[in-house]
Short mmCIF file of C-alpha atoms in Angstrom, two decimals:
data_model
loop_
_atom_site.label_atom_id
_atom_site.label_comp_id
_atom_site.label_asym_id
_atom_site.label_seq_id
_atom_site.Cartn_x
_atom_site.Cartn_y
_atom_site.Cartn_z
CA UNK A 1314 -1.52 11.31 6.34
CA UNK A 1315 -1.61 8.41 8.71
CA UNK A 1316 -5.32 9.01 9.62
CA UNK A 1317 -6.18 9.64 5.85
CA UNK A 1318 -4.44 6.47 4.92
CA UNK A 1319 -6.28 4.30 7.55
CA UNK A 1320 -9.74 5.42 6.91
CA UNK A 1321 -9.53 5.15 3.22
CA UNK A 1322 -8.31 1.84 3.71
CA UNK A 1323 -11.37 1.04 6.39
CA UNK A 1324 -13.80 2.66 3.42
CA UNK A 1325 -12.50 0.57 0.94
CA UNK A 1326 -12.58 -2.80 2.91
CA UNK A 1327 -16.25 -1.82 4.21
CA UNK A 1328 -17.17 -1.15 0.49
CA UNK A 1329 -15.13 -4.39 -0.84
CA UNK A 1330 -17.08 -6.56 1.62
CA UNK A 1331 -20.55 -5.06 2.62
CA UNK A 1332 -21.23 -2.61 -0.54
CA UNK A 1333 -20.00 -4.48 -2.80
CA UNK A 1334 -22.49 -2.92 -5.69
CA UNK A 1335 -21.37 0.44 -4.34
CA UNK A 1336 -18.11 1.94 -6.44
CA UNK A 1337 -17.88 5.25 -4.73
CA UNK A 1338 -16.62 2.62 -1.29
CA UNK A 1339 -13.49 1.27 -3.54
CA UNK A 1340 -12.81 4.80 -5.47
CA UNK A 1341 -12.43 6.52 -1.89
CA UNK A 1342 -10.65 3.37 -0.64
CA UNK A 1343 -8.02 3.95 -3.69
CA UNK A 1344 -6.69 6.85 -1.77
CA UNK A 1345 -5.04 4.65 0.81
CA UNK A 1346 -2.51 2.15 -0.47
CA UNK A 1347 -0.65 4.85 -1.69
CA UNK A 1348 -0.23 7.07 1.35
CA UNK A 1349 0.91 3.10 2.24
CA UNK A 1350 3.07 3.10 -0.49
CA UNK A 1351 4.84 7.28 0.28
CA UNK A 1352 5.50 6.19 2.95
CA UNK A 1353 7.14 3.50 2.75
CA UNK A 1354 9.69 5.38 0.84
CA UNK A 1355 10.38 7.52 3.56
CA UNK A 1356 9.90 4.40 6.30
CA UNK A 1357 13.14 3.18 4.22
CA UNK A 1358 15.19 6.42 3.82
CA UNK A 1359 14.68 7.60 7.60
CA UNK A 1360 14.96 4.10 9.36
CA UNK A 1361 17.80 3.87 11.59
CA UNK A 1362 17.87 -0.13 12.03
CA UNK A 1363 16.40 -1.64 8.37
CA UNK A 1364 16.89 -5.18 10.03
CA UNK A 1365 13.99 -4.04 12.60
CA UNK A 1366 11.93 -2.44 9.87
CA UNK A 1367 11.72 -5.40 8.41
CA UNK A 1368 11.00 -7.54 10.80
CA UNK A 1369 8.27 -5.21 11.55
CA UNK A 1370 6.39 -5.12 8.89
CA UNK A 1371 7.07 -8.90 8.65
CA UNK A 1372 5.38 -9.39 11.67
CA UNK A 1373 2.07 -7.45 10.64
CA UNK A 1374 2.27 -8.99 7.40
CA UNK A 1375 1.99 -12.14 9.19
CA UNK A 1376 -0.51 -11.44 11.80
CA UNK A 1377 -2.55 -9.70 9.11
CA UNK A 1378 -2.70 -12.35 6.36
CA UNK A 1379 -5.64 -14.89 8.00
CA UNK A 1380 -8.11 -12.12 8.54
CA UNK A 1381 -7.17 -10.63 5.00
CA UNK A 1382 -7.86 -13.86 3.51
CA UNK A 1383 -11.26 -14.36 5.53
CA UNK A 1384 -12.37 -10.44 5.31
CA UNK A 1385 -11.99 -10.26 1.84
CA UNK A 1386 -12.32 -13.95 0.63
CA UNK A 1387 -9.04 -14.28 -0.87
CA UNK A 1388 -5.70 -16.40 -0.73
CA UNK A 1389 -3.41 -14.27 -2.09
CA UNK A 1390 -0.83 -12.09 0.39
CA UNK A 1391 -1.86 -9.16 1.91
CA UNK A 1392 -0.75 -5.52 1.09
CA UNK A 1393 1.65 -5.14 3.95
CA UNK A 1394 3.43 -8.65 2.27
CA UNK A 1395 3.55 -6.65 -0.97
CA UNK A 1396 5.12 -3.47 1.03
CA UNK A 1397 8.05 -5.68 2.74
CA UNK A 1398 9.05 -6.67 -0.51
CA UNK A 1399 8.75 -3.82 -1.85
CA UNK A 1400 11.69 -2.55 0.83
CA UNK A 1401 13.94 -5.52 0.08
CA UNK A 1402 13.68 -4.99 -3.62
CA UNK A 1403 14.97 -0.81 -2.54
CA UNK A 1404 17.38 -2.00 -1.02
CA UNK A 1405 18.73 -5.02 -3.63
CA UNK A 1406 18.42 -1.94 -6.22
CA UNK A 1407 20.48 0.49 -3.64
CA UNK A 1408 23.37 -2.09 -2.06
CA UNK A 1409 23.86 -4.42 -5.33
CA UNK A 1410 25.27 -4.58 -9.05
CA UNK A 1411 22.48 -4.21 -11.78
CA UNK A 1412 23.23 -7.81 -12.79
CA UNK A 1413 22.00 -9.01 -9.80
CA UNK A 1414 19.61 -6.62 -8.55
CA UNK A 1415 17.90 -6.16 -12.39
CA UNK A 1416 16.74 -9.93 -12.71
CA UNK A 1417 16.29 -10.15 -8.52
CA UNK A 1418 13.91 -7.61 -8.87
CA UNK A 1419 11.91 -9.20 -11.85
CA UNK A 1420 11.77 -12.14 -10.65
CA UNK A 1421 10.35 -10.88 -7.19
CA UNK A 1422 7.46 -9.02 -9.30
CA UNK A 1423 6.95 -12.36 -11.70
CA UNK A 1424 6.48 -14.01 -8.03
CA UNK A 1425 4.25 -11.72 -6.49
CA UNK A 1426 1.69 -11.69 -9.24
CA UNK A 1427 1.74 -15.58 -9.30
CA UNK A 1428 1.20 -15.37 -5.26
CA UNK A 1429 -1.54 -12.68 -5.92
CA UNK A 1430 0.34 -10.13 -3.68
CA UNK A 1431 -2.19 -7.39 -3.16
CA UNK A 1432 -1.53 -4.59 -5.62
CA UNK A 1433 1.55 -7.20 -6.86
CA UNK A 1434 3.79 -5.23 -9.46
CA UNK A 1435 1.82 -2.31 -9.19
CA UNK A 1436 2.95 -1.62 -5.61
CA UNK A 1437 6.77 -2.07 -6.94
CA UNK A 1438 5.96 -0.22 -9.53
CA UNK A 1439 4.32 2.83 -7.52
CA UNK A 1440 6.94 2.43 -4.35
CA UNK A 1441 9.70 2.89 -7.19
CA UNK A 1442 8.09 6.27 -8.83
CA UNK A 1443 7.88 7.76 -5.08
CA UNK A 1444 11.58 6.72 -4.81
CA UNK A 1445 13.22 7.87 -7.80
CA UNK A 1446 10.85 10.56 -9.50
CA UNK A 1447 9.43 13.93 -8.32
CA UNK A 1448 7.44 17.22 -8.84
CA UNK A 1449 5.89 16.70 -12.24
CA UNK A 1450 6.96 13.34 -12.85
CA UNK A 1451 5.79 11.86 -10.04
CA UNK A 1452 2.50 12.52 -11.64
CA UNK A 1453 3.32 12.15 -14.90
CA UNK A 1454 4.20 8.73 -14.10
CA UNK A 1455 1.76 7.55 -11.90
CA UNK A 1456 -0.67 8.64 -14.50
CA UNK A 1457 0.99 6.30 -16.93
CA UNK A 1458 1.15 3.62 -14.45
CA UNK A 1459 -2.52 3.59 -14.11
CA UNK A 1460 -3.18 3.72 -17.91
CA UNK A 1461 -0.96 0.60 -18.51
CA UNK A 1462 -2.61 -1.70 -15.50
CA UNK A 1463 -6.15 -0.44 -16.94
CA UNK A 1464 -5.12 -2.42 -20.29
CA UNK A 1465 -3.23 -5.00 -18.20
CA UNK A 1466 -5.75 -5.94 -16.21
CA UNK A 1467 -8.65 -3.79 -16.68
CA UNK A 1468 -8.15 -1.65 -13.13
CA UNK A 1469 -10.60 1.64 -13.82
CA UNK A 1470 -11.33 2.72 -9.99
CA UNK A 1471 -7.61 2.49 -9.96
CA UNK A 1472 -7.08 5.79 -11.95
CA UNK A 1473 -8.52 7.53 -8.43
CA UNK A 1474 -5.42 6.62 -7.03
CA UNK A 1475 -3.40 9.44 -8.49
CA UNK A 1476 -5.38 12.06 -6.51
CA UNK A 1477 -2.55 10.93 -3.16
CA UNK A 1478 0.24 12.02 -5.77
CA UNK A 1479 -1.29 15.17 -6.82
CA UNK A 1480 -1.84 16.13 -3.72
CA UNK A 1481 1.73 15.09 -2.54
CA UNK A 1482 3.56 17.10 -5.38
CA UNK A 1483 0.94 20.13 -5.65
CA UNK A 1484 -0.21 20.53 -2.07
CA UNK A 1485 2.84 20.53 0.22
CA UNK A 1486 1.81 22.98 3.11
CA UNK A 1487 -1.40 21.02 3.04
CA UNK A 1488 0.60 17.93 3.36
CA UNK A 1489 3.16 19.41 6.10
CA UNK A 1490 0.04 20.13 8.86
CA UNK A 1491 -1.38 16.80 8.11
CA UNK A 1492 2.08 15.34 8.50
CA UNK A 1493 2.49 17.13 11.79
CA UNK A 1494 -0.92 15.23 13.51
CA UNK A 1495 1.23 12.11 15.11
CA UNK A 1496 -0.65 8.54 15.79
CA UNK A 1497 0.26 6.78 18.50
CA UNK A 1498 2.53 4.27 17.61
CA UNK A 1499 0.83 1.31 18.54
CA UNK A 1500 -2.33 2.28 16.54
CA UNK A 1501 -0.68 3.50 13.34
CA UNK A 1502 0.89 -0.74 13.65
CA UNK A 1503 -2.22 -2.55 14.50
CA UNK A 1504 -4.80 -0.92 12.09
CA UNK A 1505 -4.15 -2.81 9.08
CA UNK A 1506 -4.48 -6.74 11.40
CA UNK A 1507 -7.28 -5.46 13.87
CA UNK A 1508 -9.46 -3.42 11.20
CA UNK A 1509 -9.86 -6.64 8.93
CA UNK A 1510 -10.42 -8.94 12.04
CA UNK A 1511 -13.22 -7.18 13.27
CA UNK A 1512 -14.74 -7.21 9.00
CA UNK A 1513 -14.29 -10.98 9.71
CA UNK A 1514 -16.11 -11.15 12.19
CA UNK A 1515 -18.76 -9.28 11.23
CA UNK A 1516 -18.84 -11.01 8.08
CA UNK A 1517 -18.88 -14.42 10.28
CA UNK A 1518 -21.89 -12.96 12.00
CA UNK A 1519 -23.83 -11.88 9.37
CA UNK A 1520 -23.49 -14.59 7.46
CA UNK A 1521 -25.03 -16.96 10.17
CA UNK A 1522 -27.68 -14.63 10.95
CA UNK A 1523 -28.92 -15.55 7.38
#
C-alpha cells in the first residue's frame, strides 16, 4: 500500500503541475491521499509513543510545506498538515467529553478550510469513516462523502477516490500481500518533502528555459 500510495501521489503532482489539461494524471492521483488517510488510522491505533507520532509528522509537515507551496503554486498547508490534525482531532474525540471535543473538532475543520488545508474537512471527514465505520459502510459512506463535496465544492475527479475503499473492504487478501511488501523507513518518511522538491525544481528550470 505504501508504494501504491506514493506513486499515485507522484502521478497526481506530475499531472497537477506538467499535464495540467490531462484528467486521467489527477483521477489516478485520487488513489493516494486515501491510502494516506487508512493509514493514518492505523498509524494512530498501533503507535506506541503518540507524542513521537506527532512530532513526526509535524516535522514532515514542516519540511514539506515550502516545496508544496512552490510545486503546486499554492499557500495553503500541505496534506501531511491536514493528516496531523486529523490525529489530534482522534484523539480529542477518544480522551475528552463531547462538550469539548464536539465544538474542538468543528472549529479545527472551520480552521482548516479558512487555512486551505489540503483536502481540509474532507480529510477529517474521510480519516473519521476509516475510524469508526466498516465493511459496507465504509463504502457506503465514502460514497456519500464524495457526493456532498461534489455539490460543496464541485470536486468530480474526487468520486475516483472511493476505488482505495472498495478495494480495502472487498479485496482483503489482495490488500494483506501488498501490506506485507515493507519500505524502508526512511523512504516511506521523505517521499512526500523530496518528491515535491525535485517538481520545484523542475518547474524552476523549465520555467527559465522559456
Amino acid at each position: 500500500m505504501q508504494l501504491i500510495a506514493m506513486l499515485t501521489m507522484l502521478i497526481d503532482h506530475i499531472g497537477l503541475v506538467f499535464f495540467k489539461d490531462q484528467a486521467v494524471w489527477r483521477m489516478i492521483g485520487r488513489i493516494a491521499f486515501p491510502i494516506y488517510a487508512y493509514f493514518i488510522v492505523l498509524g494512530y491505533k498501533h503507535t506506541r509513543n503518540l507524542k513521537l507520532y506527532l512530532v513526526r509528522l509535524f516535522i514532515i509537515a514542516l519540511l514539506s510545506q515550502i516545496p508544496f507551496m512552490l510545486a503546486l503554486g499554492t499557500r495553503g498547508v500541505n496534506a501531511v498538515g491536514t493528516l496531523l490534525m486529523c490525529v489530534i482531532i482522534l484523539y480529542l474525540i477518544e480522551n475528552t467529553a463531547r462538550w469539548i471535543w464536539l465544538p474542538a473538532v468543528i472549529a479545527m475543520s472551520v480552521a482548516m478550510e479558512a487555512l486551505s488545508f489540503d483536502y481540509g474537512l474532507y480529510g477529517v471527514l474521510l480519516v473519521l469513516i476509516y475510524k469508526y465505520t466498516k465493511s459496507h459502510y465504509m463504502v457506503l459512506c465514502h460514497f456519500a462523502l464524495n457526493v456532498l463535496f461534489l455539490f460543496l465544492k464541485g470536486w468530480v475527479i474526487e468520486a475516483y477516490s472511493i476505488i482505495t475503499t472498495i478495494a480495502i473492504v472487498y479485496a482483503p487478501t489482495v490488500w494483506k500481500q501488498v501490506e506485507n511488501m515493507r519500505m524502508p523507513r526512511w523512504v516511506w518518511r521523505s517521499f512526500y518533502p523530496v518528491h515535491l522538491t525535485v517538481i520545484a525544481v523542475l518547474e524552476f528550470v523549465i520555467s527559465m528555459k522559456k
